[in-house]
Each structure stands twice: as structure tokens, then as C-alpha cells.
Amino acid sequence: DTAVSQTPKYLVTQMGNDKSIKCEQNLGHDTMYWYKQDSKKFLKIMFSYNNKELIINETVPNRFSPKSPDKAHLNLHINSLELGDSAVYFCASSLAWGSYEQYFGPGTRLTVT
Amino acid sequence: KNEVEQSPQNLTAQEGEFITINCSYSVGISALHWLQQHPGGGIVSLFMLSSGKKKHGRLIATINIQEKHSSLHITASHPRDSAVYICAVEGYGGATNKLIFGTGTLLAVQP
């Protein structure tokens, strides 16, 4: 039973396209996150949601739009993809807002050509 | 300069050796996390701590809040410990839940 799952695992697309990455957690957690890991393997937070409400939006271009239809899901939609969007995107969840251990999904490797 | 610095960046050890990875940070924090990223890319949380010391199996994490420093120790290292170890901190108030990551330490344990 996968705790935090992401689909797809790999995504190859052309510049200018629009794509979505889906994330689901079955842990009953209230808080979910999106992280970007760049080509140098550096991780940076993009968004955080708590109880479906956007709490953290970390200077991400507005081409990126997260959506949380319910507490178990946090999807990431990206418009007008650019070469620089190529990265690995990780979804994560934690029990609640506050300092809790985070559980990560397997990552989605996005390649923009 | 990053708010979270790790050392060393790369570490090669022989199986059985005692390993220490260091993390220094420059901001006030509510908690510090140690993460492990496997060669296949998956990320696993090892520890979250805000004071003192935690132990899980062969892994030990310590933190000194006054000195803004944390260490991750691996005793009796094994090739399966080969991975990237990442330190991350989270601040107070509006910075809670916002992890700031170090650049990671790439550990290779040779048999």
C-alpha cells in the first residue's frame, strides 16, 4: 500500500504544452506539499496546502497552479511549459500543520524538449 | 551562502566505518529534518528533531540549538547506506512547514 503516490512517474513533453501531475496520499494527513528538485539535485519547496487551503506559495511562476480537490489529493498543473521546468517534482504530506515528519512520493521526472 | 550548509559534500567509506555528516544553519528553527535519497530517487524521512538526540537502529541524529548545528551518525556502515543524505530546517511562525534544504551529502560505502 503506497502511502504517497504520484502519476505519472515520467513525463516528456514539448515546450509550450500544458501538463498535470497528480498526487494522492492515503495516510489521512491534513498537509500536502510540492517540491522541485533541479538538475543539481537541490530541493526547494513550491507550495503547501493545509486542509485544502493554500498556505505557502514560494515565488513560483503563475504558470504553475496547484489544486487540492480534497485533503487526500494535491495536483500540479503547469501551463506553457519551458525548458527550465525540467526537473523532478516531489509531492509530500505530513500529519498536520506544524513540525511533523514528511512523507514523500516517488517523484515525477519532467523533461521538456 | 545557503542558509543550510552540509559537510562533507561527498564521502566515501569502507564497510563497517563510523560515519558523521554535519549540518549547520544560520536561521532560527522550530525543527530540523534528516532525509535520505536513494540512488533510485526516492526520499525517506530519517529523523525530525528540535533538541537533543534521536536514535533509530544504526542511525543517530543530534542537534545543538545554541550552536545551530546538527550531526547524523551512521554506525557500522554498510553498502546499502549508500545514498544522498539531506538536512532541512523549518523556521517559526509563517516559516513553519517551509523546509529549507541543504545541498546534500553523497555517501558511498564500499564493501
PDB file of C-alpha atoms in Angstrom:
ATOM      1  CA  ASP A   1       0.000   0.000   0.000  1.00  0.00           C
ATOM      2  CA  THR A   2       1.684   3.155  -1.243  1.00  0.00           C
ATOM      3  CA  ALA A   3       1.423   5.998   1.262  1.00  0.00           C
ATOM      4  CA  VAL A   4       2.055   8.899  -1.144  1.00  0.00           C
ATOM      5  CA  SER A   5       1.676   8.188  -4.842  1.00  0.00           C
ATOM      6  CA  GLN A   6       2.314  10.340  -7.879  1.00  0.00           C
ATOM      7  CA  THR A   7       1.369   9.941 -11.507  1.00  0.00           C
ATOM      8  CA  PRO A   8       2.967   9.886 -13.926  1.00  0.00           C
ATOM      9  CA  LYS A   9       6.446   8.798 -12.890  1.00  0.00           C
ATOM     10  CA  TYR A  10       7.948  10.139 -16.104  1.00  0.00           C
ATOM     11  CA  LEU A  11       6.656  12.927 -18.303  1.00  0.00           C
ATOM     12  CA  VAL A  12       8.280  14.018 -21.546  1.00  0.00           C
ATOM     13  CA  THR A  13       6.683  16.899 -23.390  1.00  0.00           C
ATOM     14  CA  GLN A  14       7.427  19.801 -25.691  1.00  0.00           C
ATOM     15  CA  MET A  15       7.801  23.454 -24.837  1.00  0.00           C
ATOM     16  CA  GLY A  16       4.540  25.317 -24.742  1.00  0.00           C
ATOM     17  CA  ASN A  17       2.414  22.341 -23.740  1.00  0.00           C
ATOM     18  CA  ASP A  18       0.249  22.139 -20.625  1.00  0.00           C
ATOM     19  CA  LYS A  19       0.621  19.153 -18.308  1.00  0.00           C
ATOM     20  CA  SER A  20      -0.571  17.936 -14.929  1.00  0.00           C
ATOM     21  CA  ILE A  21       0.972  15.798 -12.206  1.00  0.00           C
ATOM     22  CA  LYS A  22      -1.308  14.081  -9.719  1.00  0.00           C
ATOM     23  CA  CYS A  23      -0.582  13.254  -6.092  1.00  0.00           C
ATOM     24  CA  GLU A  24      -2.589  11.199  -3.645  1.00  0.00           C
ATOM     25  CA  GLN A  25      -1.913  10.220  -0.026  1.00  0.00           C
ATOM     26  CA  ASN A  26      -3.736   7.531   1.924  1.00  0.00           C
ATOM     27  CA  LEU A  27      -2.290   8.465   5.314  1.00  0.00           C
ATOM     28  CA  GLY A  28      -5.146  10.685   6.437  1.00  0.00           C
ATOM     29  CA  HIS A  29      -2.800  13.673   6.585  1.00  0.00           C
ATOM     30  CA  ASP A  30      -4.020  17.267   6.554  1.00  0.00           C
ATOM     31  CA  THR A  31      -0.992  18.912   4.936  1.00  0.00           C
ATOM     32  CA  MET A  32       0.491  18.356   1.483  1.00  0.00           C
ATOM     33  CA  TYR A  33       3.426  19.846  -0.392  1.00  0.00           C
ATOM     34  CA  TRP A  34       5.016  20.168  -3.814  1.00  0.00           C
ATOM     35  CA  TYR A  35       8.810  20.310  -4.096  1.00  0.00           C
ATOM     36  CA  LYS A  36      11.058  20.794  -7.116  1.00  0.00           C
ATOM     37  CA  GLN A  37      14.451  19.102  -7.368  1.00  0.00           C
ATOM     38  CA  ASP A  38      16.614  20.712 -10.010  1.00  0.00           C
ATOM     39  CA  SER A  39      19.366  19.246 -12.146  1.00  0.00           C
ATOM     40  CA  LYS A  40      21.865  19.806  -9.324  1.00  0.00           C
ATOM     41  CA  LYS A  41      19.630  17.749  -7.026  1.00  0.00           C
ATOM     42  CA  PHE A  42      18.739  20.792  -4.930  1.00  0.00           C
ATOM     43  CA  LEU A  43      15.285  20.621  -3.357  1.00  0.00           C
ATOM     44  CA  LYS A  44      13.048  23.633  -2.951  1.00  0.00           C
ATOM     45  CA  ILE A  45       9.505  23.999  -1.726  1.00  0.00           C
ATOM     46  CA  MET A  46       6.931  25.246  -4.210  1.00  0.00           C
ATOM     47  CA  PHE A  47       3.559  25.016  -2.476  1.00  0.00           C
ATOM     48  CA  SER A  48       1.984  23.803   0.719  1.00  0.00           C
ATOM     49  CA  TYR A  49      -1.693  23.128   1.385  1.00  0.00           C
ATOM     50  CA  ASN A  50      -3.378  22.542   4.710  1.00  0.00           C
ATOM     51  CA  ASN A  51      -6.928  21.182   4.725  1.00  0.00           C
ATOM     52  CA  LYS A  52      -7.261  22.080   1.029  1.00  0.00           C
ATOM     53  CA  GLU A  53      -6.180  25.685   1.698  1.00  0.00           C
ATOM     54  CA  LEU A  54      -3.062  27.146   0.057  1.00  0.00           C
ATOM     55  CA  ILE A  55      -0.667  28.260   2.790  1.00  0.00           C
ATOM     56  CA  ILE A  56       2.757  28.505   1.131  1.00  0.00           C
ATOM     57  CA  ASN A  57       3.314  29.777  -2.396  1.00  0.00           C
ATOM     58  CA  GLU A  58       7.035  30.136  -2.773  1.00  0.00           C
ATOM     59  CA  THR A  59       7.776  32.589  -5.617  1.00  0.00           C
ATOM     60  CA  VAL A  60       6.685  30.107  -8.226  1.00  0.00           C
ATOM     61  CA  PRO A  61       5.706  31.419 -11.693  1.00  0.00           C
ATOM     62  CA  ASN A  62       1.943  31.633 -12.059  1.00  0.00           C
ATOM     63  CA  ARG A  63       2.175  29.089 -14.876  1.00  0.00           C
ATOM     64  CA  PHE A  64       2.184  26.601 -12.001  1.00  0.00           C
ATOM     65  CA  SER A  65      -1.221  26.126 -10.425  1.00  0.00           C
ATOM     66  CA  PRO A  66      -1.784  23.649  -7.630  1.00  0.00           C
ATOM     67  CA  LYS A  67      -5.258  22.315  -6.921  1.00  0.00           C
ATOM     68  CA  SER A  68      -6.457  20.355  -3.926  1.00  0.00           C
ATOM     69  CA  PRO A  69      -9.897  18.828  -4.565  1.00  0.00           C
ATOM     70  CA  ASP A  70      -9.806  17.172  -1.137  1.00  0.00           C
ATOM     71  CA  LYS A  71      -7.313  16.596   1.679  1.00  0.00           C
ATOM     72  CA  ALA A  72      -6.009  13.388   0.089  1.00  0.00           C
ATOM     73  CA  HIS A  73      -5.139  14.917  -3.285  1.00  0.00           C
ATOM     74  CA  LEU A  74      -2.868  17.725  -4.439  1.00  0.00           C
ATOM     75  CA  ASN A  75      -2.389  18.114  -8.158  1.00  0.00           C
ATOM     76  CA  LEU A  76       0.029  20.352 -10.002  1.00  0.00           C
ATOM     77  CA  HIS A  77      -0.894  21.869 -13.339  1.00  0.00           C
ATOM     78  CA  ILE A  78       1.757  23.571 -15.437  1.00  0.00           C
ATOM     79  CA  ASN A  79       0.885  25.828 -18.371  1.00  0.00           C
ATOM     80  CA  SER A  80       3.129  26.811 -21.261  1.00  0.00           C
ATOM     81  CA  LEU A  81       5.977  24.540 -20.253  1.00  0.00           C
ATOM     82  CA  GLU A  82       9.514  25.895 -20.573  1.00  0.00           C
ATOM     83  CA  LEU A  83      12.875  24.134 -20.788  1.00  0.00           C
ATOM     84  CA  GLY A  84      13.706  25.343 -17.280  1.00  0.00           C
ATOM     85  CA  ASP A  85      10.753  23.449 -15.878  1.00  0.00           C
ATOM     86  CA  SER A  86      12.625  20.202 -16.469  1.00  0.00           C
ATOM     87  CA  ALA A  87      13.164  18.727 -13.006  1.00  0.00           C
ATOM     88  CA  VAL A  88      11.928  16.074 -10.630  1.00  0.00           C
ATOM     89  CA  TYR A  89       8.777  17.099  -8.782  1.00  0.00           C
ATOM     90  CA  PHE A  90       8.063  15.533  -5.413  1.00  0.00           C
ATOM     91  CA  CYS A  91       4.780  15.524  -3.575  1.00  0.00           C
ATOM     92  CA  ALA A  92       4.816  15.038   0.197  1.00  0.00           C
ATOM     93  CA  SER A  93       2.400  15.018   3.101  1.00  0.00           C
ATOM     94  CA  SER A  94       2.511  15.477   6.861  1.00  0.00           C
ATOM     95  CA  LEU A  95       0.062  14.809   9.633  1.00  0.00           C
ATOM     96  CA  ALA A  96      -0.977  18.419  10.231  1.00  0.00           C
ATOM     97  CA  TRP A  97       0.260  21.997  10.041  1.00  0.00           C
ATOM     98  CA  GLY A  98       3.301  22.334  12.291  1.00  0.00           C
ATOM     99  CA  SER A  99       6.552  20.456  12.687  1.00  0.00           C
ATOM    100  CA  TYR A 100       5.816  16.901  11.637  1.00  0.00           C
ATOM    101  CA  GLU A 101       7.688  14.260   9.707  1.00  0.00           C
ATOM    102  CA  GLN A 102       7.059  14.486   5.979  1.00  0.00           C
ATOM    103  CA  TYR A 103       6.313  11.512   3.746  1.00  0.00           C
ATOM    104  CA  PHE A 104       7.436  11.823   0.149  1.00  0.00           C
ATOM    105  CA  GLY A 105       6.044  10.434  -3.061  1.00  0.00           C
ATOM    106  CA  PRO A 106       8.316   8.680  -5.576  1.00  0.00           C
ATOM    107  CA  GLY A 107       8.741  11.798  -7.710  1.00  0.00           C
ATOM    108  CA  THR A 108       7.796  12.720 -11.269  1.00  0.00           C
ATOM    109  CA  ARG A 109      10.637  13.340 -13.697  1.00  0.00           C
ATOM    110  CA  LEU A 110       9.520  16.051 -16.107  1.00  0.00           C
ATOM    111  CA  THR A 111      11.541  16.589 -19.255  1.00  0.00           C
ATOM    112  CA  VAL A 112      10.664  19.499 -21.505  1.00  0.00           C
ATOM    113  CA  THR A 113      12.154  19.362 -25.005  1.00  0.00           C
TER     114      THR A 113
ATOM    115  CA  LYS B   1      25.691  31.487   1.135  1.00  0.00           C
ATOM    116  CA  ASN B   2      22.986  28.893   1.731  1.00  0.00           C
ATOM    117  CA  GLU B   3      21.017  29.113   4.942  1.00  0.00           C
ATOM    118  CA  VAL B   4      21.746  25.393   5.403  1.00  0.00           C
ATOM    119  CA  GLU B   5      25.261  24.081   4.840  1.00  0.00           C
ATOM    120  CA  GLN B   6      26.267  20.442   4.867  1.00  0.00           C
ATOM    121  CA  SER B   7      29.683  18.842   5.056  1.00  0.00           C
ATOM    122  CA  PRO B   8      31.209  16.949   3.542  1.00  0.00           C
ATOM    123  CA  GLN B   9      29.610  17.160   0.099  1.00  0.00           C
ATOM    124  CA  ASN B  10      30.974  13.741  -0.819  1.00  0.00           C
ATOM    125  CA  LEU B  11      32.058  10.932   1.464  1.00  0.00           C
ATOM    126  CA  THR B  12      33.488   7.518   0.675  1.00  0.00           C
ATOM    127  CA  ALA B  13      33.769   4.985   3.475  1.00  0.00           C
ATOM    128  CA  GLN B  14      34.669   1.361   3.908  1.00  0.00           C
ATOM    129  CA  GLU B  15      32.046  -1.025   5.180  1.00  0.00           C
ATOM    130  CA  GLY B  16      31.944  -1.025   8.964  1.00  0.00           C
ATOM    131  CA  GLU B  17      33.244   2.521   9.419  1.00  0.00           C
ATOM    132  CA  PHE B  18      31.592   5.105  11.653  1.00  0.00           C
ATOM    133  CA  ILE B  19      30.279   7.996   9.562  1.00  0.00           C
ATOM    134  CA  THR B  20      29.429  11.554  10.513  1.00  0.00           C
ATOM    135  CA  ILE B  21      27.626  14.089   8.336  1.00  0.00           C
ATOM    136  CA  ASN B  22      27.349  17.655   9.560  1.00  0.00           C
ATOM    137  CA  CYS B  23      24.716  20.321   9.062  1.00  0.00           C
ATOM    138  CA  SER B  24      24.990  23.983  10.042  1.00  0.00           C
ATOM    139  CA  TYR B  25      22.239  26.544   9.647  1.00  0.00           C
ATOM    140  CA  SER B  26      22.001  30.275  10.059  1.00  0.00           C
ATOM    141  CA  VAL B  27      18.323  30.833  10.893  1.00  0.00           C
ATOM    142  CA  GLY B  28      16.207  30.216  13.972  1.00  0.00           C
ATOM    143  CA  ILE B  29      14.408  26.930  13.597  1.00  0.00           C
ATOM    144  CA  SER B  30      11.470  25.037  15.041  1.00  0.00           C
ATOM    145  CA  ALA B  31      12.749  21.677  13.769  1.00  0.00           C
ATOM    146  CA  LEU B  32      15.467  20.033  11.720  1.00  0.00           C
ATOM    147  CA  HIS B  33      14.927  17.101   9.394  1.00  0.00           C
ATOM    148  CA  TRP B  34      17.330  14.488   8.084  1.00  0.00           C
ATOM    149  CA  LEU B  35      16.289  12.841   4.828  1.00  0.00           C
ATOM    150  CA  GLN B  36      17.756  10.032   2.775  1.00  0.00           C
ATOM    151  CA  GLN B  37      17.525   9.964  -1.021  1.00  0.00           C
ATOM    152  CA  HIS B  38      18.200   6.571  -2.513  1.00  0.00           C
ATOM    153  CA  PRO B  39      20.054   6.114  -5.800  1.00  0.00           C
ATOM    154  CA  GLY B  40      16.679   5.340  -7.375  1.00  0.00           C
ATOM    155  CA  GLY B  41      15.463   8.806  -6.377  1.00  0.00           C
ATOM    156  CA  GLY B  42      13.016   8.113  -3.552  1.00  0.00           C
ATOM    157  CA  ILE B  43      13.188  10.325  -0.443  1.00  0.00           C
ATOM    158  CA  VAL B  44      12.692   8.951   3.043  1.00  0.00           C
ATOM    159  CA  SER B  45      12.477  10.899   6.277  1.00  0.00           C
ATOM    160  CA  LEU B  46      15.025   9.611   8.789  1.00  0.00           C
ATOM    161  CA  PHE B  47      14.608  11.997  11.703  1.00  0.00           C
ATOM    162  CA  MET B  48      12.869  15.145  12.776  1.00  0.00           C
ATOM    163  CA  LEU B  49      14.292  16.758  15.878  1.00  0.00           C
ATOM    164  CA  SER B  50      14.217  20.040  17.716  1.00  0.00           C
ATOM    165  CA  SER B  51      16.558  19.226  20.604  1.00  0.00           C
ATOM    166  CA  GLY B  52      18.907  16.588  21.931  1.00  0.00           C
ATOM    167  CA  LYS B  53      19.421  13.273  20.237  1.00  0.00           C
ATOM    168  CA  LYS B  54      17.433  10.573  18.458  1.00  0.00           C
ATOM    169  CA  LYS B  55      18.436   7.037  17.560  1.00  0.00           C
ATOM    170  CA  HIS B  56      16.954   4.598  15.091  1.00  0.00           C
ATOM    171  CA  GLY B  57      18.845   1.386  14.504  1.00  0.00           C
ATOM    172  CA  ARG B  58      22.354   2.280  13.376  1.00  0.00           C
ATOM    173  CA  LEU B  59      21.461   5.929  12.798  1.00  0.00           C
ATOM    174  CA  ILE B  60      21.866   8.663  15.384  1.00  0.00           C
ATOM    175  CA  ALA B  61      20.963  12.323  14.961  1.00  0.00           C
ATOM    176  CA  THR B  62      21.983  15.084  17.324  1.00  0.00           C
ATOM    177  CA  ILE B  63      21.256  18.783  17.391  1.00  0.00           C
ATOM    178  CA  ASN B  64      22.772  21.708  19.266  1.00  0.00           C
ATOM    179  CA  ILE B  65      20.338  24.599  19.030  1.00  0.00           C
ATOM    180  CA  GLN B  66      22.708  27.146  20.568  1.00  0.00           C
ATOM    181  CA  GLU B  67      25.435  26.335  18.050  1.00  0.00           C
ATOM    182  CA  LYS B  68      22.952  25.927  15.156  1.00  0.00           C
ATOM    183  CA  HIS B  69      24.468  22.567  14.273  1.00  0.00           C
ATOM    184  CA  SER B  70      23.286  19.008  13.763  1.00  0.00           C
ATOM    185  CA  SER B  71      25.088  15.761  13.031  1.00  0.00           C
ATOM    186  CA  LEU B  72      23.943  12.497  11.523  1.00  0.00           C
ATOM    187  CA  HIS B  73      25.967   9.455  12.543  1.00  0.00           C
ATOM    188  CA  ILE B  74      25.899   6.017  10.964  1.00  0.00           C
ATOM    189  CA  THR B  75      27.465   3.224  12.969  1.00  0.00           C
ATOM    190  CA  ALA B  76      28.779   0.008  11.343  1.00  0.00           C
ATOM    191  CA  SER B  77      28.165   1.406   7.856  1.00  0.00           C
ATOM    192  CA  HIS B  78      27.000  -0.921   5.102  1.00  0.00           C
ATOM    193  CA  PRO B  79      26.912  -0.574   1.307  1.00  0.00           C
ATOM    194  CA  ARG B  80      23.117  -0.291   1.497  1.00  0.00           C
ATOM    195  CA  ASP B  81      23.646   3.008   3.366  1.00  0.00           C
ATOM    196  CA  SER B  82      24.981   4.499   0.118  1.00  0.00           C
ATOM    197  CA  ALA B  83      22.664   7.404  -0.668  1.00  0.00           C
ATOM    198  CA  VAL B  84      22.390  11.184  -0.514  1.00  0.00           C
ATOM    199  CA  TYR B  85      21.694  12.488   2.978  1.00  0.00           C
ATOM    200  CA  ILE B  86      19.886  15.802   3.122  1.00  0.00           C
ATOM    201  CA  CYS B  87      19.499  18.172   6.045  1.00  0.00           C
ATOM    202  CA  ALA B  88      16.495  20.530   6.067  1.00  0.00           C
ATOM    203  CA  VAL B  89      15.300  23.108   8.579  1.00  0.00           C
ATOM    204  CA  GLU B  90      11.986  24.766   9.203  1.00  0.00           C
ATOM    205  CA  GLY B  91      11.524  28.106  10.891  1.00  0.00           C
ATOM    206  CA  TYR B  92       8.934  29.626  13.167  1.00  0.00           C
ATOM    207  CA  GLY B  93       5.529  31.153  12.571  1.00  0.00           C
ATOM    208  CA  GLY B  94       4.996  31.773   8.894  1.00  0.00           C
ATOM    209  CA  ALA B  95       8.088  29.722   8.103  1.00  0.00           C
ATOM    210  CA  THR B  96       6.731  26.631   9.818  1.00  0.00           C
ATOM    211  CA  ASN B  97       6.335  23.717   7.402  1.00  0.00           C
ATOM    212  CA  LYS B  98       8.559  25.543   4.904  1.00  0.00           C
ATOM    213  CA  LEU B  99      11.594  23.283   4.648  1.00  0.00           C
ATOM    214  CA  ILE B 100      14.895  24.891   3.612  1.00  0.00           C
ATOM    215  CA  PHE B 101      17.216  22.232   2.299  1.00  0.00           C
ATOM    216  CA  GLY B 102      20.942  21.734   2.348  1.00  0.00           C
ATOM    217  CA  THR B 103      22.719  20.609  -0.810  1.00  0.00           C
ATOM    218  CA  GLY B 104      23.084  17.054   0.413  1.00  0.00           C
ATOM    219  CA  THR B 105      25.966  14.708   1.211  1.00  0.00           C
ATOM    220  CA  LEU B 106      26.632  11.895  -1.228  1.00  0.00           C
ATOM    221  CA  LEU B 107      27.746   8.841   0.736  1.00  0.00           C
ATOM    222  CA  ALA B 108      29.297   5.793  -0.890  1.00  0.00           C
ATOM    223  CA  VAL B 109      30.055   2.820   1.340  1.00  0.00           C
ATOM    224  CA  GLN B 110      32.362   0.318  -0.286  1.00  0.00           C
ATOM    225  CA  PRO B 111      32.372  -3.373   0.656  1.00  0.00           C
TER     226      PRO B 111
END
